[in-house]
Amino acid sequence: MSGFNKVVSSYEEAMAGLTDNMTIISGGFGLCGIPEGLISEIKKMGVKGLTIVSNNCGTDNFGLGMLLEDKQIKKMVSSYVGENAEFERQYLSGELEVDLTPQGTLAEKMRAGGAGIPAFYTATGVGTLVAEGKDVKEFNGREYILEESVTGEFAIVKAWKADKIGNLVFRDTAMNFNPMAATAGKITVVEVEEIVEVGEIDPNQVHTPGIYVNRIIKGNFEKRIEKITLAKN
Amino acid sequence: MSLNRDQIAMRVAQELEDGYYVNLGIGIPTLVANYVPNDIEVMLQSENGLLGIGPYPTEDQVDADMINAGKETVTAAKGASIFSSAESFAMIRGGHVDLTVLGAFEVDQNGNIASYMIPGKLVKGMGGAMDLVAGADNIIVTLTHADKYGNSKLLESCTLPLTGVACVKRIVSDLAVIEIKDGAFHLIERAPGVSVEEIQQKTAGKLIVPDDVPEMSL
């Protein structure tokens, strides 16, 4: 099994090979289900000119938002960036390129990219700014636009549990974009809460098969919550 | 009197039907969950990957891994399922969600909606709204009829970048319930104590007013 053992012991090893101007596909929804330690390592490495494909860009001082501080991100492909003042500043001043992409289209771009499908048609965005410059085709009397899929040199993923050969289990809504991101990286790095022995995960319960995964690291997660909302008594 | 946020949500809740799968947007739409009639069951979809949103958690139940699309902590309802974003938008895009309720900056008489971007000012992004309005047959928009300066948000033609084209069929505002068809707004109900004249004055687009406009019952 040693050829399949994908566990690495340091963040340096986990992100080795990441250089300037690469594209990174990231899982996460807001601060939920983000590979915290991998993002910190990217910040530490200081690589610049990155294109990051991720639903959001963290907050001002946490998650992918940390990479804005030293202007490491050249372009963001995201659906929603409303929680981040520095993001807005860099975008409005022209320092940061942003490709606002509808959330479902973004998920499908990753899914299709990982599945070897270069593009797909969707009704989402027809007649809006999103459709500009894109091929439009009619099917059954309705217009659709052609969206190209995405892949990256790296994908960074957060899972709950992995076995040593990279079979992944996600937990609750921390799943979000992570399964698609896992398929869309040439090198897919997964940060997990727990690494278990091969055979400990029931094959029926595997969310992402290990074939998509290249490196696994056990992380320590802060798991910050953006909006704690409680039941009224 | 114009409706407050909760009253708008109450009125929207009257549009729910037993067995509906419903996606509620951020803001006033989220409040609709508080007013689901006792005699029906609906299942709420959250586009980050949860079908069956439960109540907000108690302090002990708070879990960073369990949030809704507004990034608020939630719980899972009995019978809930959890899935990826791709699966979530397959449901939405595939037309499996029965009703979508969302907010907007502007709506026009052809059912176009602008809800995500004010050029040069506010960058937030469309999130899942473009997919939701493209995928749903049944869309209700909640908004205040006019801004704080009295400028109408119900226009002949949207001025801001669109979220979707010819998709909105119904509006519940602080003043009225309005249906959109045949290139016009049709006044269906007015908020208690609000005059037809006020609604006409605050609707910039073409408004068709029937002889009798009943007051909403909340």
CSV table of C-alpha atoms in Angstrom, one decimal:
chain,number,residue,atom,x,y,z
A,1,MET,CA,0.0,0.0,0.0
A,2,SER,CA,3.0,2.3,0.4
A,3,GLY,CA,2.6,3.6,-3.1
A,4,PHE,CA,-0.9,4.8,-2.2
A,5,ASN,CA,0.1,6.4,1.1
A,6,LYS,CA,-0.6,10.1,0.6
A,7,VAL,CA,-0.1,11.4,4.1
A,8,VAL,CA,2.5,14.2,4.4
A,9,SER,CA,3.8,15.5,7.7
A,10,SER,CA,4.3,19.2,7.1
A,11,TYR,CA,2.5,22.1,5.4
A,12,GLU,CA,5.7,22.8,3.4
A,13,GLU,CA,5.4,19.3,1.9
A,14,ALA,CA,1.7,19.7,1.4
A,15,MET,CA,2.0,22.8,-0.8
A,16,ALA,CA,5.4,22.0,-2.4
A,17,GLY,CA,5.5,23.0,-6.0
A,18,LEU,CA,3.2,25.9,-5.8
A,19,THR,CA,4.7,28.8,-7.6
A,20,ASP,CA,3.8,32.3,-8.8
A,21,ASN,CA,0.9,32.7,-11.3
A,22,MET,CA,-0.7,29.3,-10.7
A,23,THR,CA,-4.4,28.6,-10.4
A,24,ILE,CA,-5.8,27.2,-7.2
A,25,ILE,CA,-9.2,25.7,-6.9
A,26,SER,CA,-10.5,25.9,-3.3
A,27,GLY,CA,-13.3,24.3,-1.4
A,28,GLY,CA,-15.3,26.2,1.3
A,29,PHE,CA,-18.4,28.3,1.7
A,30,GLY,CA,-17.6,31.5,3.6
A,31,LEU,CA,-15.4,30.3,6.4
A,32,CYS,CA,-17.2,26.9,6.6
A,33,GLY,CA,-15.2,23.9,5.4
A,34,ILE,CA,-12.0,25.8,4.4
A,35,PRO,CA,-8.5,24.3,4.5
A,36,GLU,CA,-7.2,26.8,7.1
A,37,GLY,CA,-3.7,25.5,7.4
A,38,LEU,CA,-3.1,25.2,3.7
A,39,ILE,CA,-4.2,28.8,3.2
A,40,SER,CA,-1.8,29.9,6.0
A,41,GLU,CA,1.0,28.1,4.3
A,42,ILE,CA,0.3,29.8,1.0
A,43,LYS,CA,0.5,33.1,2.8
A,44,LYS,CA,3.8,32.1,4.4
A,45,MET,CA,5.2,31.0,1.0
A,46,GLY,CA,4.5,34.5,-0.4
A,47,VAL,CA,3.7,33.3,-3.9
A,48,LYS,CA,2.1,36.0,-6.0
A,49,GLY,CA,0.0,36.4,-9.1
A,50,LEU,CA,-2.4,33.6,-8.0
A,51,THR,CA,-5.8,32.9,-9.7
A,52,ILE,CA,-8.1,31.5,-7.1
A,53,VAL,CA,-11.3,29.8,-7.9
A,54,SER,CA,-13.4,29.7,-4.7
A,55,ASN,CA,-17.0,30.6,-3.9
A,56,ASN,CA,-15.9,33.3,-1.5
A,57,CYS,CA,-12.7,35.1,-0.5
A,58,GLY,CA,-12.8,34.6,3.3
A,59,THR,CA,-13.1,37.6,5.6
A,60,ASP,CA,-10.7,40.5,6.1
A,61,ASN,CA,-8.4,38.6,8.4
A,62,PHE,CA,-9.3,34.9,7.9
A,63,GLY,CA,-9.4,32.3,5.2
A,64,LEU,CA,-8.5,33.3,1.7
A,65,GLY,CA,-8.9,37.0,2.7
A,66,MET,CA,-5.5,36.7,4.4
A,67,LEU,CA,-3.9,36.3,0.9
A,68,LEU,CA,-5.2,39.8,0.0
A,69,GLU,CA,-3.1,41.4,2.7
A,70,ASP,CA,0.1,40.9,0.7
A,71,LYS,CA,-1.6,41.2,-2.6
A,72,GLN,CA,-0.9,37.5,-3.5
A,73,ILE,CA,-4.1,37.2,-5.5
A,74,LYS,CA,-4.2,38.5,-9.1
A,75,LYS,CA,-7.6,37.2,-10.0
A,76,MET,CA,-10.6,35.8,-8.0
A,77,VAL,CA,-13.3,33.6,-9.5
A,78,SER,CA,-16.1,33.8,-7.0
A,79,SER,CA,-19.9,34.1,-6.6
A,80,TYR,CA,-20.1,36.2,-3.5
A,81,VAL,CA,-17.6,38.5,-1.9
A,82,GLY,CA,-19.9,40.6,0.3
A,83,GLU,CA,-18.1,39.9,3.6
A,84,ASN,CA,-14.8,41.4,2.8
A,85,ALA,CA,-13.9,45.1,2.8
A,86,GLU,CA,-10.3,44.7,1.6
A,87,PHE,CA,-11.5,42.7,-1.3
A,88,GLU,CA,-13.9,45.4,-2.3
A,89,ARG,CA,-11.2,48.0,-2.0
A,90,GLN,CA,-8.7,46.1,-4.2
A,91,TYR,CA,-11.4,45.4,-6.7
A,92,LEU,CA,-12.7,48.9,-7.0
A,93,SER,CA,-9.2,50.3,-7.3
A,94,GLY,CA,-8.4,47.9,-10.1
A,95,GLU,CA,-5.7,46.0,-8.2
A,96,LEU,CA,-7.6,42.8,-8.2
A,97,GLU,CA,-9.3,41.1,-11.1
A,98,VAL,CA,-12.7,39.5,-10.3
A,99,ASP,CA,-14.7,37.1,-12.4
A,100,LEU,CA,-18.1,37.1,-10.7
A,101,THR,CA,-19.5,33.7,-11.4
A,102,PRO,CA,-23.0,32.4,-10.4
A,103,GLN,CA,-22.6,29.9,-7.6
A,104,GLY,CA,-24.2,27.0,-9.4
A,105,THR,CA,-22.1,27.7,-12.5
A,106,LEU,CA,-19.0,27.8,-10.4
A,107,ALA,CA,-19.8,24.5,-8.8
A,108,GLU,CA,-20.5,23.0,-12.2
A,109,LYS,CA,-17.3,24.5,-13.7
A,110,MET,CA,-15.3,22.6,-11.1
A,111,ARG,CA,-17.3,19.4,-11.4
A,112,ALA,CA,-17.0,19.5,-15.2
A,113,GLY,CA,-13.4,20.4,-15.1
A,114,GLY,CA,-12.6,17.4,-12.9
A,115,ALA,CA,-14.7,15.2,-15.1
A,116,GLY,CA,-13.0,16.0,-18.3
A,117,ILE,CA,-15.8,18.1,-19.8
A,118,PRO,CA,-14.4,21.3,-21.2
A,119,ALA,CA,-17.7,23.3,-21.3
A,120,PHE,CA,-21.4,23.1,-20.7
A,121,TYR,CA,-24.6,25.1,-21.5
A,122,THR,CA,-26.7,26.6,-18.7
A,123,ALA,CA,-29.6,29.0,-18.6
A,124,THR,CA,-28.1,30.7,-15.6
A,125,GLY,CA,-27.0,34.3,-16.5
A,126,VAL,CA,-28.8,34.5,-19.8
A,127,GLY,CA,-29.4,38.2,-20.6
A,128,THR,CA,-27.1,39.4,-17.8
A,129,LEU,CA,-23.5,40.7,-17.7
A,130,VAL,CA,-22.4,37.0,-17.1
A,131,ALA,CA,-23.5,36.2,-20.7
A,132,GLU,CA,-21.3,38.8,-22.3
A,133,GLY,CA,-18.9,37.4,-24.9
A,134,LYS,CA,-20.3,33.8,-24.4
A,135,ASP,CA,-21.8,31.6,-27.0
A,136,VAL,CA,-25.6,31.4,-26.8
A,137,LYS,CA,-27.6,28.5,-28.1
A,138,GLU,CA,-31.2,27.6,-28.1
A,139,PHE,CA,-32.4,24.2,-26.9
A,140,ASN,CA,-36.1,23.4,-26.8
A,141,GLY,CA,-37.1,27.0,-27.3
A,142,ARG,CA,-34.9,28.3,-24.4
A,143,GLU,CA,-31.6,30.2,-24.6
A,144,TYR,CA,-28.5,28.9,-22.8
A,145,ILE,CA,-25.0,30.2,-22.5
A,146,LEU,CA,-21.8,28.2,-22.9
A,147,GLU,CA,-19.6,28.2,-19.8
A,148,GLU,CA,-16.1,26.8,-19.8
A,149,SER,CA,-15.0,24.5,-17.0
A,150,VAL,CA,-12.1,25.1,-14.7
A,151,THR,CA,-9.1,23.1,-13.5
A,152,GLY,CA,-6.1,24.3,-11.5
A,153,GLU,CA,-2.4,23.4,-10.9
A,154,PHE,CA,-3.5,22.9,-7.3
A,155,ALA,CA,-6.8,22.2,-5.5
A,156,ILE,CA,-7.0,22.8,-1.8
A,157,VAL,CA,-9.7,20.9,0.1
A,158,LYS,CA,-11.0,20.5,3.6
A,159,ALA,CA,-12.5,17.2,4.6
A,160,TRP,CA,-13.6,15.8,8.0
A,161,LYS,CA,-11.9,12.4,7.7
A,162,ALA,CA,-9.5,10.7,5.3
A,163,ASP,CA,-7.9,7.3,5.2
A,164,LYS,CA,-4.2,7.2,4.3
A,165,ILE,CA,-5.0,6.6,0.6
A,166,GLY,CA,-7.2,9.6,0.3
A,167,ASN,CA,-10.8,8.3,0.6
A,168,LEU,CA,-12.6,11.3,2.0
A,169,VAL,CA,-15.6,11.9,4.2
A,170,PHE,CA,-17.1,15.4,4.6
A,171,ARG,CA,-19.2,16.5,7.5
A,172,ASP,CA,-22.4,18.6,7.4
A,173,THR,CA,-22.4,21.7,5.3
A,174,ALA,CA,-18.6,21.8,5.4
A,175,MET,CA,-18.9,19.6,2.4
A,176,ASN,CA,-20.1,22.4,0.0
A,177,PHE,CA,-17.6,22.9,-2.8
A,178,ASN,CA,-15.0,20.5,-1.5
A,179,PRO,CA,-15.9,17.4,-3.4
A,180,MET,CA,-15.8,19.3,-6.8
A,181,ALA,CA,-12.6,21.1,-5.9
A,182,ALA,CA,-11.0,17.8,-5.1
A,183,THR,CA,-11.5,16.6,-8.6
A,184,ALA,CA,-10.3,19.7,-10.3
A,185,GLY,CA,-6.7,20.0,-9.2
A,186,LYS,CA,-3.6,18.5,-11.0
A,187,ILE,CA,-2.3,18.3,-7.4
A,188,THR,CA,-5.1,18.0,-4.9
A,189,VAL,CA,-4.1,18.6,-1.3
A,190,VAL,CA,-6.6,17.8,1.5
A,191,GLU,CA,-6.5,19.0,5.0
A,192,VAL,CA,-8.5,16.9,7.4
A,193,GLU,CA,-9.5,16.7,11.0
A,194,GLU,CA,-8.7,13.0,11.3
A,195,ILE,CA,-6.6,10.5,9.4
A,196,VAL,CA,-7.7,6.9,9.8
A,197,GLU,CA,-6.2,3.5,8.7
A,198,VAL,CA,-7.2,2.1,5.3
A,199,GLY,CA,-10.3,0.0,5.7
A,200,GLU,CA,-11.7,2.0,8.6
A,201,ILE,CA,-14.0,4.0,6.3
A,202,ASP,CA,-16.9,1.9,5.0
A,203,PRO,CA,-16.7,2.0,1.2
A,204,ASN,CA,-20.4,2.9,1.1
A,205,GLN,CA,-19.7,6.0,3.1
A,206,VAL,CA,-16.8,7.4,1.0
A,207,HIS,CA,-17.8,10.8,-0.5
A,208,THR,CA,-14.7,11.4,-2.6
A,209,PRO,CA,-12.7,8.4,-3.8
A,210,GLY,CA,-8.9,8.5,-3.1
A,211,ILE,CA,-8.0,8.6,-6.8
A,212,TYR,CA,-8.6,12.3,-6.8
A,213,VAL,CA,-6.3,13.0,-3.9
A,214,ASN,CA,-2.6,13.5,-4.0
A,215,ARG,CA,-1.6,14.7,-0.5
A,216,ILE,CA,-3.2,14.5,2.9
A,217,ILE,CA,-2.3,16.5,6.0
A,218,LYS,CA,-3.8,16.5,9.4
A,219,GLY,CA,-4.7,20.0,10.3
A,220,ASN,CA,-5.6,22.0,13.4
A,221,PHE,CA,-8.7,24.0,12.7
A,222,GLU,CA,-9.9,27.1,14.4
A,223,LYS,CA,-13.3,26.8,12.6
A,224,ARG,CA,-14.3,30.4,12.9
A,225,ILE,CA,-18.1,31.1,12.6
A,226,GLU,CA,-19.2,34.2,10.7
A,227,LYS,CA,-22.7,34.6,12.2
A,228,ILE,CA,-23.6,32.8,15.4
A,229,THR,CA,-27.4,32.8,15.4
A,230,LEU,CA,-29.2,31.1,18.3
A,231,ALA,CA,-32.7,29.8,18.9
A,232,LYS,CA,-34.8,32.3,20.8
A,233,ASN,CA,-35.9,30.9,24.1
B,1,MET,CA,-49.4,51.6,7.3
B,2,SER,CA,-46.6,50.0,5.2
B,3,LEU,CA,-45.6,46.5,6.3
B,4,ASN,CA,-42.5,45.9,8.4
B,5,ARG,CA,-40.1,43.1,7.5
B,6,ASP,CA,-41.9,40.5,9.6
B,7,GLN,CA,-45.2,41.4,8.1
B,8,ILE,CA,-43.8,41.1,4.6
B,9,ALA,CA,-42.5,37.6,5.5
B,10,MET,CA,-46.0,36.8,7.0
B,11,ARG,CA,-47.7,37.7,3.7
B,12,VAL,CA,-45.2,35.7,1.7
B,13,ALA,CA,-45.8,32.7,4.0
B,14,GLN,CA,-49.4,32.6,2.8
B,15,GLU,CA,-48.1,31.6,-0.6
B,16,LEU,CA,-46.6,28.4,0.7
B,17,GLU,CA,-48.2,25.1,-0.1
B,18,ASP,CA,-48.1,21.7,1.7
B,19,GLY,CA,-45.2,19.6,0.4
B,20,TYR,CA,-43.3,22.5,-1.2
B,21,TYR,CA,-39.5,22.6,-1.4
B,22,VAL,CA,-38.6,26.2,-0.9
B,23,ASN,CA,-35.4,28.3,-1.1
B,24,LEU,CA,-35.4,31.4,1.0
B,25,GLY,CA,-32.9,34.1,0.2
B,26,ILE,CA,-30.9,36.3,2.7
B,27,GLY,CA,-32.8,39.0,4.6
B,28,ILE,CA,-36.6,39.3,4.7
B,29,PRO,CA,-37.0,35.9,2.8
B,30,THR,CA,-35.2,34.1,5.6
B,31,LEU,CA,-37.9,35.4,8.0
B,32,VAL,CA,-40.6,33.6,6.1
B,33,ALA,CA,-39.5,30.4,7.9
B,34,ASN,CA,-40.9,31.8,11.1
B,35,TYR,CA,-44.4,32.1,9.6
B,36,VAL,CA,-45.0,28.7,7.9
B,37,PRO,CA,-48.7,27.9,8.7
B,38,ASN,CA,-49.1,25.1,11.3
B,39,ASP,CA,-51.2,22.9,9.0
B,40,ILE,CA,-48.7,22.5,6.2
B,41,GLU,CA,-45.2,21.1,5.9
B,42,VAL,CA,-42.5,22.6,3.7
B,43,MET,CA,-38.8,21.7,3.4
B,44,LEU,CA,-36.3,24.5,3.1
B,45,GLN,CA,-33.4,24.3,0.8
B,46,SER,CA,-30.1,26.0,1.5
B,47,GLU,CA,-27.9,26.3,-1.6
B,48,ASN,CA,-24.7,25.6,0.3
B,49,GLY,CA,-25.9,22.0,0.5
B,50,LEU,CA,-28.7,21.3,2.9
B,51,LEU,CA,-32.3,20.3,2.2
B,52,GLY,CA,-34.3,20.5,5.4
B,53,ILE,CA,-33.1,23.5,7.4
B,54,GLY,CA,-34.0,23.2,11.0
B,55,PRO,CA,-34.3,25.9,13.7
B,56,TYR,CA,-31.4,28.0,14.9
B,57,PRO,CA,-29.3,26.0,17.4
B,58,THR,CA,-29.2,26.4,21.1
B,59,GLU,CA,-25.8,27.4,22.5
B,60,ASP,CA,-24.8,23.8,23.0
B,61,GLN,CA,-25.8,22.8,19.5
B,62,VAL,CA,-23.8,25.5,17.7
B,63,ASP,CA,-21.5,23.8,15.1
B,64,ALA,CA,-19.2,25.6,12.7
B,65,ASP,CA,-19.8,22.9,10.1
B,66,MET,CA,-23.6,23.6,10.0
B,67,ILE,CA,-24.6,26.8,8.4
B,68,ASN,CA,-27.1,28.1,6.0
B,69,ALA,CA,-26.5,30.1,2.8
B,70,GLY,CA,-26.5,33.3,4.8
B,71,LYS,CA,-23.6,31.8,6.8
B,72,GLU,CA,-25.8,31.7,10.0
B,73,THR,CA,-25.5,28.7,12.3
B,74,VAL,CA,-28.5,26.4,11.8
B,75,THR,CA,-29.5,22.8,12.6
B,76,ALA,CA,-30.8,20.1,10.3
B,77,ALA,CA,-34.5,19.3,10.4
B,78,LYS,CA,-35.8,15.8,10.8
B,79,GLY,CA,-35.5,14.2,7.3
B,80,ALA,CA,-32.8,16.6,6.1
B,81,SER,CA,-30.1,15.6,3.6
B,82,ILE,CA,-26.7,17.1,3.0
B,83,PHE,CA,-24.9,17.3,-0.3
B,84,SER,CA,-22.3,19.1,-2.4
B,85,SER,CA,-22.8,22.5,-4.1
B,86,ALA,CA,-22.9,20.8,-7.5
B,87,GLU,CA,-25.8,18.6,-6.3
B,88,SER,CA,-27.5,21.5,-4.7
B,89,PHE,CA,-27.5,23.5,-7.9
B,90,ALA,CA,-28.6,20.4,-9.9
B,91,MET,CA,-31.8,20.6,-7.8
B,92,ILE,CA,-32.1,24.3,-8.4
B,93,ARG,CA,-31.1,24.5,-12.0
B,94,GLY,CA,-33.1,21.3,-12.8
B,95,GLY,CA,-36.3,23.0,-11.6
B,96,HIS,CA,-36.9,20.7,-8.6
B,97,VAL,CA,-37.4,23.6,-6.1
B,98,ASP,CA,-41.1,24.6,-6.0
B,99,LEU,CA,-40.7,28.2,-4.8
B,100,THR,CA,-37.9,30.7,-4.5
B,101,VAL,CA,-38.2,33.9,-2.4
B,102,LEU,CA,-35.5,36.5,-2.8
B,103,GLY,CA,-34.8,40.2,-2.3
B,104,ALA,CA,-34.0,42.7,-5.0
B,105,PHE,CA,-32.8,46.3,-5.6
B,106,GLU,CA,-35.2,46.7,-8.6
B,107,VAL,CA,-37.8,44.7,-10.5
B,108,ASP,CA,-39.4,45.8,-13.8
B,109,GLN,CA,-42.7,45.2,-15.5
B,110,ASN,CA,-41.3,42.5,-17.7
B,111,GLY,CA,-40.2,40.4,-14.8
B,112,ASN,CA,-36.5,41.3,-14.9
B,113,ILE,CA,-34.7,41.5,-11.6
B,114,ALA,CA,-31.6,43.3,-10.5
B,115,SER,CA,-30.4,42.2,-7.1
B,116,TYR,CA,-26.6,41.8,-7.0
B,117,MET,CA,-24.6,44.7,-8.1
B,118,ILE,CA,-24.5,48.5,-8.1
B,119,PRO,CA,-21.7,49.5,-10.5
B,120,GLY,CA,-18.8,51.4,-9.0
B,121,LYS,CA,-20.2,51.1,-5.5
B,122,LEU,CA,-21.1,47.8,-4.0
B,123,VAL,CA,-19.4,44.6,-5.0
B,124,LYS,CA,-21.1,41.6,-3.5
B,125,GLY,CA,-21.8,39.2,-6.2
B,126,MET,CA,-24.8,37.2,-7.3
B,127,GLY,CA,-24.2,34.2,-5.1
B,128,GLY,CA,-26.8,31.6,-6.1
B,129,ALA,CA,-29.4,34.1,-7.1
B,130,MET,CA,-28.8,33.9,-10.9
B,131,ASP,CA,-29.1,30.1,-10.8
B,132,LEU,CA,-32.2,30.3,-8.6
B,133,VAL,CA,-34.1,32.7,-10.8
B,134,ALA,CA,-33.0,30.8,-13.9
B,135,GLY,CA,-34.1,27.5,-12.4
B,136,ALA,CA,-37.4,28.3,-10.6
B,137,ASP,CA,-40.8,28.6,-12.2
B,138,ASN,CA,-42.2,30.2,-9.1
B,139,ILE,CA,-40.3,33.3,-7.9
B,140,ILE,CA,-41.5,35.8,-5.3
B,141,VAL,CA,-39.5,39.0,-4.8
B,142,THR,CA,-39.6,40.9,-1.5
B,143,LEU,CA,-38.6,44.5,-1.3
B,144,THR,CA,-39.6,47.9,-0.1
B,145,HIS,CA,-41.7,49.5,-2.8
B,146,ALA,CA,-39.6,52.7,-2.9
B,147,ASP,CA,-36.2,53.7,-1.4
B,148,LYS,CA,-35.8,56.1,1.4
B,149,TYR,CA,-35.9,59.1,-1.0
B,150,GLY,CA,-39.2,57.8,-2.4
B,151,ASN,CA,-37.7,56.5,-5.7
B,152,SER,CA,-39.6,53.5,-7.0
B,153,LYS,CA,-38.0,50.1,-7.2
B,154,LEU,CA,-40.8,48.8,-9.5
B,155,LEU,CA,-39.7,50.2,-12.8
B,156,GLU,CA,-40.5,50.2,-16.5
B,157,SER,CA,-37.0,48.8,-17.1
B,158,CYS,CA,-34.3,47.9,-14.6
B,159,THR,CA,-31.4,50.3,-14.5
B,160,LEU,CA,-28.9,48.1,-12.6
B,161,PRO,CA,-27.2,44.9,-13.9
B,162,LEU,CA,-29.7,42.1,-14.1
B,163,THR,CA,-29.8,39.0,-12.1
B,164,GLY,CA,-32.3,37.3,-14.4
B,165,VAL,CA,-34.6,38.1,-17.3
B,166,ALA,CA,-38.4,37.7,-17.4
B,167,CYS,CA,-38.5,35.5,-14.4
B,168,VAL,CA,-40.3,37.3,-11.6
B,169,LYS,CA,-44.0,36.6,-11.4
B,170,ARG,CA,-44.9,38.0,-8.0
B,171,ILE,CA,-43.8,40.8,-5.6
B,172,VAL,CA,-44.6,41.2,-2.0
B,173,SER,CA,-43.6,44.7,-1.0
B,174,ASP,CA,-44.2,46.8,2.1
B,175,LEU,CA,-47.2,48.3,0.3
B,176,ALA,CA,-48.7,45.7,-1.9
B,177,VAL,CA,-48.9,42.2,-3.5
B,178,ILE,CA,-48.2,42.6,-7.2
B,179,GLU,CA,-48.3,40.1,-10.1
B,180,ILE,CA,-46.3,40.6,-13.2
B,181,LYS,CA,-47.7,39.5,-16.5
B,182,ASP,CA,-48.1,40.7,-20.1
B,183,GLY,CA,-45.5,43.5,-19.6
B,184,ALA,CA,-47.2,45.2,-16.6
B,185,PHE,CA,-47.5,45.2,-12.8
B,186,HIS,CA,-51.0,44.1,-11.7
B,187,LEU,CA,-52.1,45.2,-8.2
B,188,ILE,CA,-53.5,42.3,-6.3
B,189,GLU,CA,-53.6,43.4,-2.7
B,190,ARG,CA,-52.6,46.4,-0.7
B,191,ALA,CA,-51.2,46.6,2.8
B,192,PRO,CA,-53.7,47.5,5.5
B,193,GLY,CA,-54.4,51.2,5.5
B,194,VAL,CA,-52.3,51.9,2.4
B,195,SER,CA,-54.2,53.7,-0.4
B,196,VAL,CA,-54.2,52.7,-4.1
B,197,GLU,CA,-53.0,56.2,-4.8
B,198,GLU,CA,-49.8,55.8,-2.7
B,199,ILE,CA,-49.0,52.5,-4.5
B,200,GLN,CA,-49.6,54.2,-7.9
B,201,GLN,CA,-47.4,57.1,-6.9
B,202,LYS,CA,-44.6,54.7,-5.8
B,203,THR,CA,-44.8,52.4,-8.9
B,204,ALA,CA,-42.8,53.8,-11.8
B,205,GLY,CA,-43.6,51.0,-14.2
B,206,LYS,CA,-46.9,50.4,-15.8
B,207,LEU,CA,-49.4,49.4,-13.0
B,208,ILE,CA,-52.8,47.9,-13.7
B,209,VAL,CA,-55.3,48.5,-11.0
B,210,PRO,CA,-58.5,46.6,-10.8
B,211,ASP,CA,-61.7,48.2,-9.5
B,212,ASP,CA,-61.5,46.4,-6.2
B,213,VAL,CA,-58.1,46.1,-4.5
B,214,PRO,CA,-58.6,44.1,-1.2
B,215,GLU,CA,-56.4,44.7,1.9
B,216,MET,CA,-54.1,41.9,2.8
B,217,SER,CA,-55.1,39.8,5.8
B,218,LEU,CA,-52.1,39.0,8.0
